[in-house]
CSV table of C-alpha atoms in Angstrom, one decimal:
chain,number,residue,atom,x,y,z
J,1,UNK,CA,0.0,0.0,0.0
J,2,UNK,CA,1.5,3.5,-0.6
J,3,UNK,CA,1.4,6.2,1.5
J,4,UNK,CA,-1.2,8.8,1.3
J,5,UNK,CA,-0.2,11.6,-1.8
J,6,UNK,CA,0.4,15.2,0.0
J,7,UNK,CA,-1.2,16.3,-3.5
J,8,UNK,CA,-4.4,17.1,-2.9
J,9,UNK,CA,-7.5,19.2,-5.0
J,10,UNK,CA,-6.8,21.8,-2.9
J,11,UNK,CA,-3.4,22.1,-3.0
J,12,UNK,CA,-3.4,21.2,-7.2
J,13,UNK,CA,-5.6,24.5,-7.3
J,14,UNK,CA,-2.2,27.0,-6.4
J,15,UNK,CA,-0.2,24.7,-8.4
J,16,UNK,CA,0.5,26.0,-12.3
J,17,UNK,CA,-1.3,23.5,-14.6
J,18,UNK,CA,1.5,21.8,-16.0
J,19,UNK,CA,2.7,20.3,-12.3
J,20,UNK,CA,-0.7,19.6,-11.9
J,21,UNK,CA,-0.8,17.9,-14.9
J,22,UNK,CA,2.9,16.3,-14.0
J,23,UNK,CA,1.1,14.8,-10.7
J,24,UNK,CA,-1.6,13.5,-12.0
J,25,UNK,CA,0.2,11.3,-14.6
J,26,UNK,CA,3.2,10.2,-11.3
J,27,UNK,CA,-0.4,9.2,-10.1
J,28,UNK,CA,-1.7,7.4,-12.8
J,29,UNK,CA,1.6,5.2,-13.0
J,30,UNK,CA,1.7,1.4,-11.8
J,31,UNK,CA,2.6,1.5,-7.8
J,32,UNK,CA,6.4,0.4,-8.1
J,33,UNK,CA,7.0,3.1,-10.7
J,34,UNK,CA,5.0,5.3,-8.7
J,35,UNK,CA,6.7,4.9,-5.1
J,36,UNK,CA,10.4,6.3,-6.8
J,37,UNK,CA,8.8,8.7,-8.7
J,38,UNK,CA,6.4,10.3,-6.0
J,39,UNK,CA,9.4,11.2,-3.7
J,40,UNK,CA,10.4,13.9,-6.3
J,41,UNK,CA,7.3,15.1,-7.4
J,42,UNK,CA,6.9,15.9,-3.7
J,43,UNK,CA,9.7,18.0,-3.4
J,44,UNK,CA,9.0,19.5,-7.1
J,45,UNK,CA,5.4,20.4,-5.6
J,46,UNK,CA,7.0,21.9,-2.1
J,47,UNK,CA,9.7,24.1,-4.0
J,48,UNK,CA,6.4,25.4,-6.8
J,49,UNK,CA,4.6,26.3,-3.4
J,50,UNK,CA,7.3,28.3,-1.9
J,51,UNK,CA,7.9,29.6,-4.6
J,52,UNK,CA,4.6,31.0,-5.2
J,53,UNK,CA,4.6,32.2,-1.6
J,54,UNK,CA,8.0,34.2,-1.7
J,55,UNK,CA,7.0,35.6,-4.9
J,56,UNK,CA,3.3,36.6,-3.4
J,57,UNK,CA,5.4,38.0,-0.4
J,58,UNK,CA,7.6,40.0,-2.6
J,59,UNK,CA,4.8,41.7,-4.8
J,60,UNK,CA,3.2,42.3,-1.2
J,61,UNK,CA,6.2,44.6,-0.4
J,62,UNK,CA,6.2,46.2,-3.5
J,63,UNK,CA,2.9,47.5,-3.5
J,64,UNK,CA,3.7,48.7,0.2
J,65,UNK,CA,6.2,50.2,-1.0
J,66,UNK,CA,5.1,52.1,-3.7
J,67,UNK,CA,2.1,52.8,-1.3
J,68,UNK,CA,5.2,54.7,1.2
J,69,UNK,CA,6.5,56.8,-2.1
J,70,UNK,CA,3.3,58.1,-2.6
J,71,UNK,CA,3.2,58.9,0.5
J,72,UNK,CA,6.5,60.2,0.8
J,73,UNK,CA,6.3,62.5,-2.3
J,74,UNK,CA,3.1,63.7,-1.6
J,75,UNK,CA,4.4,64.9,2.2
J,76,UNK,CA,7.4,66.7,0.4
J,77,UNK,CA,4.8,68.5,-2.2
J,78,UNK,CA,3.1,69.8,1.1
J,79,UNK,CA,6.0,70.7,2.5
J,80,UNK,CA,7.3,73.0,-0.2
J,81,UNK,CA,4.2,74.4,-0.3
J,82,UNK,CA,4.3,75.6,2.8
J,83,UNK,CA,7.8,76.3,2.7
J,84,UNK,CA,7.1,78.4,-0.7
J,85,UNK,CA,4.0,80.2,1.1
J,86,UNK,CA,6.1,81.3,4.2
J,87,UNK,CA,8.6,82.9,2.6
J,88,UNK,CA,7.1,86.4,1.3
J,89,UNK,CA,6.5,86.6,5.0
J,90,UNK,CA,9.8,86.2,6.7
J,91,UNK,CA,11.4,88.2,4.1
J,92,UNK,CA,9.2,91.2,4.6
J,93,UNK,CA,8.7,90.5,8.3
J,94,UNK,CA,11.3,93.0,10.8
J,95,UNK,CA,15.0,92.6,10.5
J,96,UNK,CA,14.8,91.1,7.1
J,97,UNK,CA,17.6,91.7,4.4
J,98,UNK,CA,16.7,94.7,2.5
């Protein structure tokens, strides 16, 4: 009897079709053939779902990150503004160069 496949229909749903399509035929294949095979398509699977998650986590950061420039650009536009509109004042104010 062989053990039970980590593969299931949940997990073939994050997988890209063609390992899906990869463990579906390991599964398909007589049980000796299948027990050396299996093994491998494991750690195939494993290293497609990382992977997915480390390129899922990346993309997170990136949109943070974009999200922060925005941010930090639109602070700085505010900023000279201010900066802009409180100048007539302390140049005209007492003591100023003239």
């Amino acid at each position: 009897m062989s053990t039970t496949p980590r593969i299931t229909a949940t997990a073939t749903e994050e997988l890209p079709k063609d390992v899906a399509d990869l463990a579906a035929a390991v599964a398909a294949l007589p049980a000796e053939v299948r027990s050396r095979l299996e093994p491998l398509m494991f750690r195939v699977v494993d290293s497609t779902k990382r992977r997915r998650r480390i390129l899922n986590l990346v993309q997170e950061a990136l949109s943070q990150l974009r999200l922060d420039m925005k941010y930090l650009v639109f602070d700085l536009e505010a900023t000279r503004r201010e900066r802009d509109a409180l100048k007539p004042t302390t140049d005209e104010g007492p003591g100023g160069n003239e």
